[in-house]
Amino acid sequence: MGILDAIVKSTAARVARDKEAGLPPPRAARTPFLFERALSRPGLHFICEVKKASPSKGVIAPEYAYADIAREYEQAGAAAISVLTEPEYFRGSDAHLAEIRGLVEVPLLRKDFTIDAFQIEQAARLGADAVLLICAILTPARLAEYIKEADRLGLSCLVEAHSERELKAALRAGARVVGVNNRDLKTFAVDTGNSIRLRGCVPGDIVFVSESGVRTAGDVEALRQNGVNAVLVGETLMRARDKKAALAELRGRP
């Protein structure tokens, strides 16, 4: 069993437990679709990720002050914040997202493995403004269904693809924000050129996000020159002692 299959299996068991426990209490409604609005403004934007670990790198942040990190990202000018909530492989928690929601105003992406419509309403009640939908684990019919469910709740969807075939499926399903993962989820090899190669497959009115492997200002500039709207940066920022300085450096302002 590959790592992605193992994560999906683990997630299915977690969702079953969460359904038994029931949904969190509803929160006050936020302005709909804040995530895609933030990324649609002119320029290249940063989605800064809060995560403790990953399957490929193990523990990234032994001292995981997730609330302080989120506040630091907001102060540094992040357009949005991605919060890992998958507990087994990424050491995340729904509680982290709920707490961060009470501390920052920028849009929050619930970074998890969405395999059930239940998780979309759960995300809204935890305080997310967007959910992740991964083409590699969802059928085209499920993609379309989940986008409609998120629309009903005023949530944006970051629809993640790794190939031209998956991108076409995302667009047919109605994706308004697509993320090209530069990491192959089967081999975990990373190549930021994947975003550059696939940028031309996506119409200009669709928000295009490059995910994974962004480490330098040169990486960011190459993506900017190729019309990318936003980059999602995780490990590079999580390993930096001074996250404001690290983000400024990625922007080309050391």
PDB file of C-alpha atoms in Angstrom:
ATOM      1  CA  MET A   1       0.000   0.000   0.000  1.00  0.00           C
ATOM      2  CA  GLY A   2       1.373   3.402  -0.999  1.00  0.00           C
ATOM      3  CA  ILE A   3       1.526   6.303   1.433  1.00  0.00           C
ATOM      4  CA  LEU A   4      -1.405   8.108  -0.198  1.00  0.00           C
ATOM      5  CA  ASP A   5      -3.573   4.998   0.047  1.00  0.00           C
ATOM      6  CA  ALA A   6      -2.546   4.592   3.690  1.00  0.00           C
ATOM      7  CA  ILE A   7      -3.483   8.206   4.467  1.00  0.00           C
ATOM      8  CA  VAL A   8      -6.870   7.796   2.770  1.00  0.00           C
ATOM      9  CA  LYS A   9      -7.537   4.597   4.740  1.00  0.00           C
ATOM     10  CA  SER A  10      -6.592   6.332   7.993  1.00  0.00           C
ATOM     11  CA  THR A  11      -8.759   9.323   7.079  1.00  0.00           C
ATOM     12  CA  ALA A  12     -11.786   7.105   6.399  1.00  0.00           C
ATOM     13  CA  ALA A  13     -11.507   5.622   9.893  1.00  0.00           C
ATOM     14  CA  ARG A  14     -11.163   9.124  11.399  1.00  0.00           C
ATOM     15  CA  VAL A  15     -14.177  10.455   9.515  1.00  0.00           C
ATOM     16  CA  ALA A  16     -16.259   7.512  10.767  1.00  0.00           C
ATOM     17  CA  ARG A  17     -15.290   8.401  14.353  1.00  0.00           C
ATOM     18  CA  ASP A  18     -15.988  12.095  13.764  1.00  0.00           C
ATOM     19  CA  LYS A  19     -19.447  11.318  12.387  1.00  0.00           C
ATOM     20  CA  GLU A  20     -20.259   9.405  15.549  1.00  0.00           C
ATOM     21  CA  ALA A  21     -19.109  12.378  17.652  1.00  0.00           C
ATOM     22  CA  GLY A  22     -21.109  14.838  15.535  1.00  0.00           C
ATOM     23  CA  LEU A  23     -20.292  18.227  14.027  1.00  0.00           C
ATOM     24  CA  PRO A  24     -18.711  21.048  16.051  1.00  0.00           C
ATOM     25  CA  PRO A  25     -21.030  23.939  17.021  1.00  0.00           C
ATOM     26  CA  PRO A  26     -21.637  26.413  14.172  1.00  0.00           C
ATOM     27  CA  ARG A  27     -19.557  29.597  14.058  1.00  0.00           C
ATOM     28  CA  ALA A  28     -20.581  33.088  13.070  1.00  0.00           C
ATOM     29  CA  ALA A  29     -20.692  33.317   9.276  1.00  0.00           C
ATOM     30  CA  ARG A  30     -17.705  34.878   7.529  1.00  0.00           C
ATOM     31  CA  THR A  31     -17.733  36.620   4.177  1.00  0.00           C
ATOM     32  CA  PRO A  32     -18.136  33.884   1.527  1.00  0.00           C
ATOM     33  CA  PHE A  33     -15.223  32.794  -0.666  1.00  0.00           C
ATOM     34  CA  LEU A  34     -12.610  34.930   1.096  1.00  0.00           C
ATOM     35  CA  PHE A  35      -9.827  32.526   0.112  1.00  0.00           C
ATOM     36  CA  GLU A  36     -10.278  32.873  -3.644  1.00  0.00           C
ATOM     37  CA  ARG A  37     -10.930  36.617  -3.331  1.00  0.00           C
ATOM     38  CA  ALA A  38      -7.618  37.077  -1.526  1.00  0.00           C
ATOM     39  CA  LEU A  39      -5.713  35.169  -4.221  1.00  0.00           C
ATOM     40  CA  SER A  40      -7.488  36.899  -7.121  1.00  0.00           C
ATOM     41  CA  ARG A  41      -5.980  40.302  -6.402  1.00  0.00           C
ATOM     42  CA  PRO A  42      -3.147  41.449  -8.717  1.00  0.00           C
ATOM     43  CA  GLY A  43       0.314  40.116  -7.919  1.00  0.00           C
ATOM     44  CA  LEU A  44       1.696  36.860  -6.570  1.00  0.00           C
ATOM     45  CA  HIS A  45       0.441  35.842  -3.137  1.00  0.00           C
ATOM     46  CA  PHE A  46       1.697  33.542  -0.399  1.00  0.00           C
ATOM     47  CA  ILE A  47      -0.278  30.828   1.334  1.00  0.00           C
ATOM     48  CA  CYS A  48       1.860  30.077   4.380  1.00  0.00           C
ATOM     49  CA  GLU A  49       1.510  26.653   5.928  1.00  0.00           C
ATOM     50  CA  VAL A  50       1.355  25.640   9.567  1.00  0.00           C
ATOM     51  CA  LYS A  51       2.458  22.021   9.927  1.00  0.00           C
ATOM     52  CA  LYS A  52       4.442  19.948  12.380  1.00  0.00           C
ATOM     53  CA  ALA A  53       5.421  16.961  10.217  1.00  0.00           C
ATOM     54  CA  SER A  54       5.066  15.273   6.848  1.00  0.00           C
ATOM     55  CA  PRO A  55       5.302  11.644   5.665  1.00  0.00           C
ATOM     56  CA  SER A  56       8.383  12.380   3.558  1.00  0.00           C
ATOM     57  CA  LYS A  57      10.355  14.495   6.068  1.00  0.00           C
ATOM     58  CA  GLY A  58       9.097  13.310   9.453  1.00  0.00           C
ATOM     59  CA  VAL A  59       8.912  15.916  12.212  1.00  0.00           C
ATOM     60  CA  ILE A  60       9.728  19.328  10.775  1.00  0.00           C
ATOM     61  CA  ALA A  61       8.961  21.459  13.828  1.00  0.00           C
ATOM     62  CA  PRO A  62       9.726  19.721  17.150  1.00  0.00           C
ATOM     63  CA  GLU A  63       8.673  22.891  18.981  1.00  0.00           C
ATOM     64  CA  TYR A  64       5.304  23.475  17.350  1.00  0.00           C
ATOM     65  CA  ALA A  65       3.877  26.806  18.507  1.00  0.00           C
ATOM     66  CA  TYR A  66       1.172  26.753  15.830  1.00  0.00           C
ATOM     67  CA  ALA A  67      -0.772  29.733  17.191  1.00  0.00           C
ATOM     68  CA  ASP A  68       2.325  31.963  17.329  1.00  0.00           C
ATOM     69  CA  ILE A  69       3.348  30.804  13.853  1.00  0.00           C
ATOM     70  CA  ALA A  70      -0.046  31.723  12.400  1.00  0.00           C
ATOM     71  CA  ARG A  71       0.090  35.182  13.954  1.00  0.00           C
ATOM     72  CA  GLU A  72       3.599  35.666  12.611  1.00  0.00           C
ATOM     73  CA  TYR A  73       2.449  34.702   9.116  1.00  0.00           C
ATOM     74  CA  GLU A  74      -0.400  37.202   9.256  1.00  0.00           C
ATOM     75  CA  GLN A  75       1.930  39.968  10.453  1.00  0.00           C
ATOM     76  CA  ALA A  76       4.354  39.083   7.632  1.00  0.00           C
ATOM     77  CA  GLY A  77       1.631  39.652   5.035  1.00  0.00           C
ATOM     78  CA  ALA A  78       0.459  36.140   4.152  1.00  0.00           C
ATOM     79  CA  ALA A  79      -2.596  36.269   1.886  1.00  0.00           C
ATOM     80  CA  ALA A  80      -3.875  33.047   3.478  1.00  0.00           C
ATOM     81  CA  ILE A  81      -2.773  30.402   5.955  1.00  0.00           C
ATOM     82  CA  SER A  82      -2.897  26.651   5.390  1.00  0.00           C
ATOM     83  CA  VAL A  83      -3.420  24.620   8.566  1.00  0.00           C
ATOM     84  CA  LEU A  84      -2.717  20.884   8.587  1.00  0.00           C
ATOM     85  CA  THR A  85      -5.415  18.988  10.454  1.00  0.00           C
ATOM     86  CA  GLU A  86      -4.495  15.395   9.459  1.00  0.00           C
ATOM     87  CA  PRO A  87      -3.319  13.850  12.757  1.00  0.00           C
ATOM     88  CA  GLU A  88      -1.488  10.607  11.975  1.00  0.00           C
ATOM     89  CA  TYR A  89       0.974  11.508   9.224  1.00  0.00           C
ATOM     90  CA  PHE A  90       1.174  15.300   9.604  1.00  0.00           C
ATOM     91  CA  ARG A  91       0.598  15.563  13.388  1.00  0.00           C
ATOM     92  CA  GLY A  92      -2.171  18.108  12.821  1.00  0.00           C
ATOM     93  CA  SER A  93      -5.431  18.648  14.674  1.00  0.00           C
ATOM     94  CA  ASP A  94      -8.853  20.165  14.125  1.00  0.00           C
ATOM     95  CA  ALA A  95      -8.290  21.990  17.408  1.00  0.00           C
ATOM     96  CA  HIS A  96      -5.302  23.819  15.908  1.00  0.00           C
ATOM     97  CA  LEU A  97      -7.465  25.203  13.108  1.00  0.00           C
ATOM     98  CA  ALA A  98     -10.246  26.241  15.487  1.00  0.00           C
ATOM     99  CA  GLU A  99      -7.778  28.038  17.769  1.00  0.00           C
ATOM    100  CA  ILE A 100      -5.997  29.794  14.912  1.00  0.00           C
ATOM    101  CA  ARG A 101      -9.356  30.988  13.567  1.00  0.00           C
ATOM    102  CA  GLY A 102      -9.831  32.965  16.764  1.00  0.00           C
ATOM    103  CA  LEU A 103      -6.435  34.640  16.413  1.00  0.00           C
ATOM    104  CA  VAL A 104      -6.136  35.778  12.774  1.00  0.00           C
ATOM    105  CA  GLU A 105      -8.354  37.425  10.188  1.00  0.00           C
ATOM    106  CA  VAL A 106      -6.723  36.145   6.980  1.00  0.00           C
ATOM    107  CA  PRO A 107      -8.457  33.256   5.173  1.00  0.00           C
ATOM    108  CA  LEU A 108      -7.690  29.752   6.423  1.00  0.00           C
ATOM    109  CA  LEU A 109      -7.340  26.633   4.290  1.00  0.00           C
ATOM    110  CA  ARG A 110      -8.103  23.375   6.039  1.00  0.00           C
ATOM    111  CA  LYS A 111      -5.307  21.182   4.699  1.00  0.00           C
ATOM    112  CA  ASP A 112      -6.567  17.641   4.987  1.00  0.00           C
ATOM    113  CA  PHE A 113      -7.626  14.711   2.834  1.00  0.00           C
ATOM    114  CA  THR A 114     -11.266  15.363   1.972  1.00  0.00           C
ATOM    115  CA  ILE A 115     -12.993  12.081   1.151  1.00  0.00           C
ATOM    116  CA  ASP A 116     -16.479  12.752   2.536  1.00  0.00           C
ATOM    117  CA  ALA A 117     -18.927  15.670   2.286  1.00  0.00           C
ATOM    118  CA  PHE A 118     -19.126  15.589   6.094  1.00  0.00           C
ATOM    119  CA  GLN A 119     -15.603  17.030   6.236  1.00  0.00           C
ATOM    120  CA  ILE A 120     -16.648  20.103   4.263  1.00  0.00           C
ATOM    121  CA  GLU A 121     -19.293  21.207   6.753  1.00  0.00           C
ATOM    122  CA  GLN A 122     -16.917  20.207   9.541  1.00  0.00           C
ATOM    123  CA  ALA A 123     -14.304  22.552   8.047  1.00  0.00           C
ATOM    124  CA  ALA A 124     -16.775  25.424   7.923  1.00  0.00           C
ATOM    125  CA  ARG A 125     -17.699  24.927  11.567  1.00  0.00           C
ATOM    126  CA  LEU A 126     -14.036  24.781  12.585  1.00  0.00           C
ATOM    127  CA  GLY A 127     -13.535  28.188  10.968  1.00  0.00           C
ATOM    128  CA  ALA A 128     -11.988  27.363   7.605  1.00  0.00           C
ATOM    129  CA  ASP A 129     -12.537  29.525   4.542  1.00  0.00           C
ATOM    130  CA  ALA A 130     -11.366  26.827   2.107  1.00  0.00           C
ATOM    131  CA  VAL A 131     -10.924  23.073   1.817  1.00  0.00           C
ATOM    132  CA  LEU A 132      -8.470  20.959  -0.165  1.00  0.00           C
ATOM    133  CA  LEU A 133      -9.822  18.557  -2.799  1.00  0.00           C
ATOM    134  CA  ILE A 134      -7.214  16.196  -4.272  1.00  0.00           C
ATOM    135  CA  CYS A 135      -7.861  14.871  -7.769  1.00  0.00           C
ATOM    136  CA  ALA A 136      -5.738  11.784  -7.115  1.00  0.00           C
ATOM    137  CA  ILE A 137      -8.182  10.497  -4.479  1.00  0.00           C
ATOM    138  CA  LEU A 138     -11.545  11.726  -5.794  1.00  0.00           C
ATOM    139  CA  THR A 139     -13.581  10.740  -8.840  1.00  0.00           C
ATOM    140  CA  PRO A 140     -14.693  13.535 -11.193  1.00  0.00           C
ATOM    141  CA  ALA A 141     -18.254  13.101  -9.912  1.00  0.00           C
ATOM    142  CA  ARG A 142     -17.123  13.490  -6.295  1.00  0.00           C
ATOM    143  CA  LEU A 143     -15.061  16.562  -7.193  1.00  0.00           C
ATOM    144  CA  ALA A 144     -18.107  18.238  -8.714  1.00  0.00           C
ATOM    145  CA  GLU A 145     -20.316  17.194  -5.777  1.00  0.00           C
ATOM    146  CA  TYR A 146     -17.884  18.519  -3.185  1.00  0.00           C
ATOM    147  CA  ILE A 147     -17.379  21.832  -4.991  1.00  0.00           C
ATOM    148  CA  LYS A 148     -21.154  22.330  -4.968  1.00  0.00           C
ATOM    149  CA  GLU A 149     -21.330  21.482  -1.266  1.00  0.00           C
ATOM    150  CA  ALA A 150     -18.522  23.946  -0.495  1.00  0.00           C
ATOM    151  CA  ASP A 151     -20.294  26.605  -2.576  1.00  0.00           C
ATOM    152  CA  ARG A 152     -23.427  26.076  -0.498  1.00  0.00           C
ATOM    153  CA  LEU A 153     -21.417  26.835   2.635  1.00  0.00           C
ATOM    154  CA  GLY A 154     -19.483  29.776   1.172  1.00  0.00           C
ATOM    155  CA  LEU A 155     -16.185  27.879   1.221  1.00  0.00           C
ATOM    156  CA  SER A 156     -13.584  27.998  -1.525  1.00  0.00           C
ATOM    157  CA  CYS A 157     -11.993  24.801  -2.844  1.00  0.00           C
ATOM    158  CA  LEU A 158      -8.316  24.441  -3.645  1.00  0.00           C
ATOM    159  CA  VAL A 159      -8.510  21.617  -6.188  1.00  0.00           C
ATOM    160  CA  GLU A 160      -5.126  19.923  -6.350  1.00  0.00           C
ATOM    161  CA  ALA A 161      -3.709  18.232  -9.439  1.00  0.00           C
ATOM    162  CA  HIS A 162      -0.317  16.887 -10.448  1.00  0.00           C
ATOM    163  CA  SER A 163      -0.826  16.193 -14.148  1.00  0.00           C
ATOM    164  CA  GLU A 164      -2.576  17.641 -17.189  1.00  0.00           C
ATOM    165  CA  ARG A 165      -5.198  14.886 -16.981  1.00  0.00           C
ATOM    166  CA  GLU A 166      -6.011  15.779 -13.382  1.00  0.00           C
ATOM    167  CA  LEU A 167      -6.094  19.491 -14.208  1.00  0.00           C
ATOM    168  CA  LYS A 168      -8.650  18.879 -16.942  1.00  0.00           C
ATOM    169  CA  ALA A 169     -10.769  16.879 -14.496  1.00  0.00           C
ATOM    170  CA  ALA A 170     -10.577  19.737 -11.967  1.00  0.00           C
ATOM    171  CA  LEU A 171     -11.708  22.300 -14.532  1.00  0.00           C
ATOM    172  CA  ARG A 172     -14.551  20.099 -15.785  1.00  0.00           C
ATOM    173  CA  ALA A 173     -15.732  19.720 -12.185  1.00  0.00           C
ATOM    174  CA  GLY A 174     -15.996  23.503 -11.835  1.00  0.00           C
ATOM    175  CA  ALA A 175     -12.802  24.380  -9.980  1.00  0.00           C
ATOM    176  CA  ARG A 176     -12.186  28.123  -9.617  1.00  0.00           C
ATOM    177  CA  VAL A 177      -8.889  27.699  -7.731  1.00  0.00           C
ATOM    178  CA  VAL A 178      -6.485  24.991  -8.860  1.00  0.00           C
ATOM    179  CA  GLY A 179      -3.290  23.965  -7.152  1.00  0.00           C
ATOM    180  CA  VAL A 180      -0.545  22.160  -9.015  1.00  0.00           C
ATOM    181  CA  ASN A 181       1.365  20.000  -6.582  1.00  0.00           C
ATOM    182  CA  ASN A 182       5.025  19.955  -7.524  1.00  0.00           C
ATOM    183  CA  ARG A 183       5.401  16.866  -5.345  1.00  0.00           C
ATOM    184  CA  ASP A 184       4.358  13.561  -6.859  1.00  0.00           C
ATOM    185  CA  LEU A 185       2.203  12.021  -4.116  1.00  0.00           C
ATOM    186  CA  LYS A 186       3.230   8.527  -5.194  1.00  0.00           C
ATOM    187  CA  THR A 187       7.030   8.990  -5.294  1.00  0.00           C
ATOM    188  CA  PHE A 188       7.350  12.271  -3.299  1.00  0.00           C
ATOM    189  CA  ALA A 189       9.810  13.603  -5.899  1.00  0.00           C
ATOM    190  CA  VAL A 190       9.577  17.424  -6.157  1.00  0.00           C
ATOM    191  CA  ASP A 191       9.946  19.624  -9.250  1.00  0.00           C
ATOM    192  CA  THR A 192       8.679  23.228  -9.270  1.00  0.00           C
ATOM    193  CA  GLY A 193       8.929  23.102 -13.054  1.00  0.00           C
ATOM    194  CA  ASN A 194       5.721  21.063 -12.936  1.00  0.00           C
ATOM    195  CA  SER A 195       3.744  24.244 -12.243  1.00  0.00           C
ATOM    196  CA  ILE A 196       5.465  26.101 -15.081  1.00  0.00           C
ATOM    197  CA  ARG A 197       4.792  23.262 -17.529  1.00  0.00           C
ATOM    198  CA  LEU A 198       1.114  23.066 -16.601  1.00  0.00           C
ATOM    199  CA  ARG A 199       0.334  26.788 -16.269  1.00  0.00           C
ATOM    200  CA  GLY A 200      -0.731  27.020 -19.911  1.00  0.00           C
ATOM    201  CA  CYS A 201      -3.397  24.346 -19.363  1.00  0.00           C
ATOM    202  CA  VAL A 202      -5.398  26.632 -17.064  1.00  0.00           C
ATOM    203  CA  PRO A 203      -7.455  29.632 -18.263  1.00  0.00           C
ATOM    204  CA  GLY A 204      -6.452  33.055 -16.988  1.00  0.00           C
ATOM    205  CA  ASP A 205      -9.662  33.544 -15.005  1.00  0.00           C
ATOM    206  CA  ILE A 206      -8.884  30.522 -12.809  1.00  0.00           C
ATOM    207  CA  VAL A 207      -6.649  31.135  -9.781  1.00  0.00           C
ATOM    208  CA  PHE A 208      -3.458  29.081 -10.190  1.00  0.00           C
ATOM    209  CA  VAL A 209      -1.534  28.020  -7.075  1.00  0.00           C
ATOM    210  CA  SER A 210       1.885  26.347  -7.099  1.00  0.00           C
ATOM    211  CA  GLU A 211       2.304  23.941  -4.171  1.00  0.00           C
ATOM    212  CA  SER A 212       5.431  22.382  -2.646  1.00  0.00           C
ATOM    213  CA  GLY A 213       9.130  22.733  -3.281  1.00  0.00           C
ATOM    214  CA  VAL A 214       9.302  26.553  -3.216  1.00  0.00           C
ATOM    215  CA  ARG A 215      12.554  27.299  -1.393  1.00  0.00           C
ATOM    216  CA  THR A 216      14.146  30.445  -2.845  1.00  0.00           C
ATOM    217  CA  ALA A 217      13.319  33.886  -4.207  1.00  0.00           C
ATOM    218  CA  GLY A 218      14.466  32.527  -7.571  1.00  0.00           C
ATOM    219  CA  ASP A 219      11.789  29.813  -7.408  1.00  0.00           C
ATOM    220  CA  VAL A 220       9.169  32.446  -6.636  1.00  0.00           C
ATOM    221  CA  GLU A 221      10.321  34.772  -9.404  1.00  0.00           C
ATOM    222  CA  ALA A 222      10.249  31.982 -12.004  1.00  0.00           C
ATOM    223  CA  LEU A 223       6.678  31.167 -10.999  1.00  0.00           C
ATOM    224  CA  ARG A 224       5.730  34.840 -11.048  1.00  0.00           C
ATOM    225  CA  GLN A 225       7.143  35.225 -14.557  1.00  0.00           C
ATOM    226  CA  ASN A 226       4.963  32.338 -15.685  1.00  0.00           C
ATOM    227  CA  GLY A 227       1.710  33.835 -14.433  1.00  0.00           C
ATOM    228  CA  VAL A 228       1.245  31.905 -11.192  1.00  0.00           C
ATOM    229  CA  ASN A 229      -1.203  33.667  -8.834  1.00  0.00           C
ATOM    230  CA  ALA A 230      -0.043  32.184  -5.531  1.00  0.00           C
ATOM    231  CA  VAL A 231       2.458  29.821  -3.956  1.00  0.00           C
ATOM    232  CA  LEU A 232       1.844  27.538  -1.018  1.00  0.00           C
ATOM    233  CA  VAL A 233       4.975  27.327   1.127  1.00  0.00           C
ATOM    234  CA  GLY A 234       5.309  24.954   4.041  1.00  0.00           C
ATOM    235  CA  GLU A 235       8.608  23.330   4.956  1.00  0.00           C
ATOM    236  CA  THR A 236      10.803  26.298   3.978  1.00  0.00           C
ATOM    237  CA  LEU A 237       8.955  28.597   6.365  1.00  0.00           C
ATOM    238  CA  MET A 238       8.420  26.013   9.090  1.00  0.00           C
ATOM    239  CA  ARG A 239      12.182  25.386   9.323  1.00  0.00           C
ATOM    240  CA  ALA A 240      13.008  29.110   9.499  1.00  0.00           C
ATOM    241  CA  ARG A 241      13.625  30.588  12.948  1.00  0.00           C
ATOM    242  CA  ASP A 242      12.493  34.033  11.778  1.00  0.00           C
ATOM    243  CA  LYS A 243       9.468  33.401   9.588  1.00  0.00           C
ATOM    244  CA  LYS A 244       8.898  37.071   8.777  1.00  0.00           C
ATOM    245  CA  ALA A 245      12.465  37.368   7.485  1.00  0.00           C
ATOM    246  CA  ALA A 246      12.134  34.093   5.562  1.00  0.00           C
ATOM    247  CA  LEU A 247       8.953  35.272   3.844  1.00  0.00           C
ATOM    248  CA  ALA A 248      10.532  38.626   3.014  1.00  0.00           C
ATOM    249  CA  GLU A 249      13.466  36.776   1.476  1.00  0.00           C
ATOM    250  CA  LEU A 250      11.130  34.652  -0.672  1.00  0.00           C
ATOM    251  CA  ARG A 251       9.509  37.880  -1.858  1.00  0.00           C
ATOM    252  CA  GLY A 252      12.963  39.072  -2.916  1.00  0.00           C
ATOM    253  CA  ARG A 253      13.260  41.603  -0.089  1.00  0.00           C
ATOM    254  CA  PRO A 254      16.027  40.316   2.194  1.00  0.00           C
TER     255      PRO A 254
END
